[in-house]
Amino acid sequence: MAGPERAVAGPPTPAVTRQVGRARSCGQRTEVGELREAARCLVVDADGRSVPFQDLYRERKAIVLFVRNFLCYTCKEYVEDLAKVPKAFLQEANVRLIVIGQSSYHHIKPFCSLTGYTHEMYVDPQREIYKTLGMKRGESSNVSVRSPHVKSNTLLGSIRSMWRAMTGPAFDFQGDPAQQGGALILGPGNEVHFLHLDKNRLDHVPINTVLQLAGVKTVNFTNKPQIIDI
């Protein structure tokens, strides 16, 4: 097996024009009341321990990424790239990186092992936070988007997802197959810096966009060597 990839800081990304601190992305907005309602919901960690959602961002800023389900090939490939974000970058910026799914907590450790993800991960099994924050079910087929983190085409990716489903426990889809995800930057406290609700499975916010908005160094995901002028 090849050794682990070494993540390096990526090239400077274009200036982000979204207004940080106003909870805006593509015209979407979440009200403080909705966040306060979601804050009381419980998420579950890999060992089955429940914690209030608000504990994830109460003390410091957090990038919180909600994924569709753990069998989804687009989610798998997105989280594989999240795994390349060095812990040192997050520690330097004092920011948490958190993925939340909507399956049983028993699937967290296998999914982390599959993707190489070593940052924080929780689940919202009843999708209470998804619902409260307005994350949609179903896909908008008329929206043309392409995640820079998804490498598989739809056919190949779907076949891989089906194979994982067939080789796992019967009828366990590891979450609602119709649920879409989203991305938020929250905290400390009830501060909402950024919100994006996915319109379909490919409508991921580029990872470097949320890193930059949160004040974290960006990452080179191209696996191409960087040319440094001296």
PDB file of N, CA and C in Angstrom, residues 69-120:
ATOM      1  N   ASN A  69     -25.313  10.544   3.264  1.00  0.00           N
ATOM      2  CA  ASN A  69     -25.307   9.270   3.982  1.00  0.00           C
ATOM      3  C   ASN A  69     -23.962   8.603   3.730  1.00  0.00           C
ATOM      4  N   PHE A  70     -23.606   7.666   4.568  1.00  0.00           N
ATOM      5  CA  PHE A  70     -22.265   7.104   4.503  1.00  0.00           C
ATOM      6  C   PHE A  70     -22.058   6.121   3.344  1.00  0.00           C
ATOM      7  N   LEU A  71     -23.131   5.742   2.659  1.00  0.00           N
ATOM      8  CA  LEU A  71     -22.979   4.894   1.472  1.00  0.00           C
ATOM      9  C   LEU A  71     -22.814   5.726   0.203  1.00  0.00           C
ATOM     10  N   CYS A  72     -23.122   7.003   0.274  1.00  0.00           N
ATOM     11  CA  CYS A  72     -23.076   7.879  -0.901  1.00  0.00           C
ATOM     12  C   CYS A  72     -21.633   8.047  -1.385  1.00  0.00           C
ATOM     13  N   TYR A  73     -21.390   7.758  -2.654  1.00  0.00           N
ATOM     14  CA  TYR A  73     -20.022   7.843  -3.171  1.00  0.00           C
ATOM     15  C   TYR A  73     -19.508   9.285  -3.187  1.00  0.00           C
ATOM     16  N   THR A  74     -20.404  10.271  -3.402  1.00  0.00           N
ATOM     17  CA  THR A  74     -19.946  11.660  -3.413  1.00  0.00           C
ATOM     18  C   THR A  74     -19.514  12.088  -2.007  1.00  0.00           C
ATOM     19  N   CYS A  75     -20.236  11.607  -0.993  1.00  0.00           N
ATOM     20  CA  CYS A  75     -19.859  11.926   0.384  1.00  0.00           C
ATOM     21  C   CYS A  75     -18.527  11.272   0.738  1.00  0.00           C
ATOM     22  N   LYS A  76     -18.359  10.035   0.319  1.00  0.00           N
ATOM     23  CA  LYS A  76     -17.108   9.321   0.593  1.00  0.00           C
ATOM     24  C   LYS A  76     -15.919  10.077   0.004  1.00  0.00           C
ATOM     25  N   GLU A  77     -16.039  10.507  -1.240  1.00  0.00           N
ATOM     26  CA  GLU A  77     -14.913  11.161  -1.898  1.00  0.00           C
ATOM     27  C   GLU A  77     -14.683  12.568  -1.343  1.00  0.00           C
ATOM     28  N   TYR A  78     -15.750  13.231  -0.926  1.00  0.00           N
ATOM     29  CA  TYR A  78     -15.616  14.540  -0.290  1.00  0.00           C
ATOM     30  C   TYR A  78     -14.881  14.402   1.043  1.00  0.00           C
ATOM     31  N   VAL A  79     -15.275  13.398   1.836  1.00  0.00           N
ATOM     32  CA  VAL A  79     -14.643  13.199   3.142  1.00  0.00           C
ATOM     33  C   VAL A  79     -13.202  12.714   2.983  1.00  0.00           C
ATOM     34  N   GLU A  80     -12.923  11.981   1.918  1.00  0.00           N
ATOM     35  CA  GLU A  80     -11.528  11.588   1.658  1.00  0.00           C
ATOM     36  C   GLU A  80     -10.643  12.822   1.484  1.00  0.00           C
ATOM     37  N   ASP A  81     -11.174  13.869   0.853  1.00  0.00           N
ATOM     38  CA  ASP A  81     -10.393  15.098   0.719  1.00  0.00           C
ATOM     39  C   ASP A  81     -10.359  15.873   2.037  1.00  0.00           C
ATOM     40  N   LEU A  82     -11.438  15.848   2.801  1.00  0.00           N
ATOM     41  CA  LEU A  82     -11.402  16.477   4.129  1.00  0.00           C
ATOM     42  C   LEU A  82     -10.311  15.850   4.994  1.00  0.00           C
ATOM     43  N   ALA A  83     -10.063  14.560   4.787  1.00  0.00           N
ATOM     44  CA  ALA A  83      -9.039  13.863   5.565  1.00  0.00           C
ATOM     45  C   ALA A  83      -7.648  14.423   5.300  1.00  0.00           C
ATOM     46  N   LYS A  84      -7.470  15.127   4.180  1.00  0.00           N
ATOM     47  CA  LYS A  84      -6.160  15.672   3.820  1.00  0.00           C
ATOM     48  C   LYS A  84      -5.866  17.006   4.496  1.00  0.00           C
ATOM     49  N   VAL A  85      -6.867  17.566   5.190  1.00  0.00           N
ATOM     50  CA  VAL A  85      -6.639  18.824   5.905  1.00  0.00           C
ATOM     51  C   VAL A  85      -5.787  18.529   7.142  1.00  0.00           C
ATOM     52  N   PRO A  86      -4.589  19.083   7.233  1.00  0.00           N
ATOM     53  CA  PRO A  86      -3.718  18.770   8.384  1.00  0.00           C
ATOM     54  C   PRO A  86      -4.291  19.307   9.689  1.00  0.00           C
ATOM     55  N   LYS A  87      -4.142  18.520  10.735  1.00  0.00           N
ATOM     56  CA  LYS A  87      -4.585  18.977  12.060  1.00  0.00           C
ATOM     57  C   LYS A  87      -3.841  20.243  12.469  1.00  0.00           C
ATOM     58  N   ALA A  88      -2.592  20.376  12.030  1.00  0.00           N
ATOM     59  CA  ALA A  88      -1.804  21.552  12.391  1.00  0.00           C
ATOM     60  C   ALA A  88      -2.440  22.836  11.859  1.00  0.00           C
ATOM     61  N   PHE A  89      -3.034  22.779  10.665  1.00  0.00           N
ATOM     62  CA  PHE A  89      -3.682  23.962  10.096  1.00  0.00           C
ATOM     63  C   PHE A  89      -4.866  24.381  10.983  1.00  0.00           C
ATOM     64  N   LEU A  90      -5.636  23.397  11.429  1.00  0.00           N
ATOM     65  CA  LEU A  90      -6.804  23.679  12.271  1.00  0.00           C
ATOM     66  C   LEU A  90      -6.380  24.203  13.636  1.00  0.00           C
ATOM     67  N   GLN A  91      -5.357  23.589  14.202  1.00  0.00           N
ATOM     68  CA  GLN A  91      -4.883  24.008  15.524  1.00  0.00           C
ATOM     69  C   GLN A  91      -4.327  25.428  15.481  1.00  0.00           C
ATOM     70  N   GLU A  92      -3.625  25.743  14.409  1.00  0.00           N
ATOM     71  CA  GLU A  92      -3.061  27.084  14.272  1.00  0.00           C
ATOM     72  C   GLU A  92      -4.155  28.144  14.230  1.00  0.00           C
ATOM     73  N   ALA A  93      -5.284  27.821  13.571  1.00  0.00           N
ATOM     74  CA  ALA A  93      -6.399  28.764  13.456  1.00  0.00           C
ATOM     75  C   ALA A  93      -7.397  28.638  14.605  1.00  0.00           C
ATOM     76  N   ASN A  94      -7.197  27.640  15.485  1.00  0.00           N
ATOM     77  CA  ASN A  94      -8.110  27.366  16.602  1.00  0.00           C
ATOM     78  C   ASN A  94      -9.527  27.104  16.094  1.00  0.00           C
ATOM     79  N   VAL A  95      -9.618  26.233  15.101  1.00  0.00           N
ATOM     80  CA  VAL A  95     -10.901  25.892  14.460  1.00  0.00           C
ATOM     81  C   VAL A  95     -11.093  24.378  14.494  1.00  0.00           C
ATOM     82  N   ARG A  96     -12.321  23.945  14.781  1.00  0.00           N
ATOM     83  CA  ARG A  96     -12.659  22.518  14.740  1.00  0.00           C
ATOM     84  C   ARG A  96     -13.211  22.173  13.351  1.00  0.00           C
ATOM     85  N   LEU A  97     -12.916  20.972  12.889  1.00  0.00           N
ATOM     86  CA  LEU A  97     -13.474  20.458  11.641  1.00  0.00           C
ATOM     87  C   LEU A  97     -14.324  19.247  11.988  1.00  0.00           C
ATOM     88  N   ILE A  98     -15.628  19.330  11.670  1.00  0.00           N
ATOM     89  CA  ILE A  98     -16.585  18.325  12.133  1.00  0.00           C
ATOM     90  C   ILE A  98     -17.464  17.865  10.976  1.00  0.00           C
ATOM     91  N   VAL A  99     -17.586  16.571  10.818  1.00  0.00           N
ATOM     92  CA  VAL A  99     -18.521  15.977   9.857  1.00  0.00           C
ATOM     93  C   VAL A  99     -19.675  15.365  10.638  1.00  0.00           C
ATOM     94  N   ILE A 100     -20.899  15.592  10.150  1.00  0.00           N
ATOM     95  CA  ILE A 100     -22.073  14.991  10.773  1.00  0.00           C
ATOM     96  C   ILE A 100     -22.841  14.205   9.720  1.00  0.00           C
ATOM     97  N   GLY A 101     -23.117  12.935  10.032  1.00  0.00           N
ATOM     98  CA  GLY A 101     -23.930  12.086   9.166  1.00  0.00           C
ATOM     99  C   GLY A 101     -25.275  11.834   9.817  1.00  0.00           C
ATOM    100  N   GLN A 102     -26.074  10.950   9.200  1.00  0.00           N
ATOM    101  CA  GLN A 102     -27.410  10.711   9.771  1.00  0.00           C
ATOM    102  C   GLN A 102     -27.740   9.227   9.813  1.00  0.00           C
ATOM    103  N   SER A 103     -26.699   8.441  10.141  1.00  0.00           N
ATOM    104  CA  SER A 103     -26.874   6.996  10.283  1.00  0.00           C
ATOM    105  C   SER A 103     -26.791   6.632  11.767  1.00  0.00           C
ATOM    106  N   SER A 104     -26.745   5.345  12.057  1.00  0.00           N
ATOM    107  CA  SER A 104     -26.418   4.890  13.400  1.00  0.00           C
ATOM    108  C   SER A 104     -24.947   5.210  13.690  1.00  0.00           C
ATOM    109  N   TYR A 105     -24.630   5.438  14.944  1.00  0.00           N
ATOM    110  CA  TYR A 105     -23.245   5.763  15.305  1.00  0.00           C
ATOM    111  C   TYR A 105     -22.291   4.601  15.017  1.00  0.00           C
ATOM    112  N   HIS A 106     -22.825   3.391  14.878  1.00  0.00           N
ATOM    113  CA  HIS A 106     -21.971   2.232  14.615  1.00  0.00           C
ATOM    114  C   HIS A 106     -21.215   2.368  13.290  1.00  0.00           C
ATOM    115  N   HIS A 107     -21.697   3.222  12.407  1.00  0.00           N
ATOM    116  CA  HIS A 107     -21.066   3.358  11.094  1.00  0.00           C
ATOM    117  C   HIS A 107     -19.939   4.384  11.085  1.00  0.00           C
ATOM    118  N   ILE A 108     -19.751   5.119  12.175  1.00  0.00           N
ATOM    119  CA  ILE A 108     -18.743   6.178  12.164  1.00  0.00           C
ATOM    120  C   ILE A 108     -17.331   5.615  12.000  1.00  0.00           C
ATOM    121  N   LYS A 109     -16.949   4.664  12.843  1.00  0.00           N
ATOM    122  CA  LYS A 109     -15.575   4.147  12.783  1.00  0.00           C
ATOM    123  C   LYS A 109     -15.269   3.462  11.453  1.00  0.00           C
ATOM    124  N   PRO A 110     -16.171   2.621  10.914  1.00  0.00           N
ATOM    125  CA  PRO A 110     -15.881   2.037   9.601  1.00  0.00           C
ATOM    126  C   PRO A 110     -15.748   3.084   8.499  1.00  0.00           C
ATOM    127  N   PHE A 111     -16.576   4.141   8.561  1.00  0.00           N
ATOM    128  CA  PHE A 111     -16.509   5.176   7.528  1.00  0.00           C
ATOM    129  C   PHE A 111     -15.219   5.976   7.649  1.00  0.00           C
ATOM    130  N   CYS A 112     -14.787   6.256   8.863  1.00  0.00           N
ATOM    131  CA  CYS A 112     -13.517   6.947   9.063  1.00  0.00           C
ATOM    132  C   CYS A 112     -12.351   6.096   8.571  1.00  0.00           C
ATOM    133  N   SER A 113     -12.422   4.800   8.829  1.00  0.00           N
ATOM    134  CA  SER A 113     -11.383   3.889   8.356  1.00  0.00           C
ATOM    135  C   SER A 113     -11.347   3.835   6.835  1.00  0.00           C
ATOM    136  N   LEU A 114     -12.526   3.821   6.227  1.00  0.00           N
ATOM    137  CA  LEU A 114     -12.638   3.757   4.769  1.00  0.00           C
ATOM    138  C   LEU A 114     -12.076   5.002   4.095  1.00  0.00           C
ATOM    139  N   THR A 115     -12.312   6.161   4.691  1.00  0.00           N
ATOM    140  CA  THR A 115     -11.935   7.430   4.071  1.00  0.00           C
ATOM    141  C   THR A 115     -10.605   7.990   4.558  1.00  0.00           C
ATOM    142  N   GLY A 116     -10.071   7.433   5.649  1.00  0.00           N
ATOM    143  CA  GLY A 116      -8.842   7.967   6.214  1.00  0.00           C
ATOM    144  C   GLY A 116      -9.062   9.236   7.017  1.00  0.00           C
ATOM    145  N   TYR A 117     -10.310   9.528   7.350  1.00  0.00           N
ATOM    146  CA  TYR A 117     -10.661  10.751   8.064  1.00  0.00           C
ATOM    147  C   TYR A 117     -10.377  10.587   9.553  1.00  0.00           C
ATOM    148  N   THR A 118      -9.606  11.538  10.122  1.00  0.00           N
ATOM    149  CA  THR A 118      -9.232  11.436  11.534  1.00  0.00           C
ATOM    150  C   THR A 118      -9.699  12.632  12.361  1.00  0.00           C
ATOM    151  N   HIS A 119     -10.464  13.530  11.751  1.00  0.00           N
ATOM    152  CA  HIS A 119     -11.001  14.659  12.497  1.00  0.00           C
ATOM    153  C   HIS A 119     -12.302  14.219  13.185  1.00  0.00           C
ATOM    154  N   GLU A 120     -13.069  15.158  13.689  1.00  0.00           N
ATOM    155  CA  GLU A 120     -14.261  14.819  14.465  1.00  0.00           C
ATOM    156  C   GLU A 120     -15.433  14.404  13.567  1.00  0.00           C
TER     157      GLU A 120
END
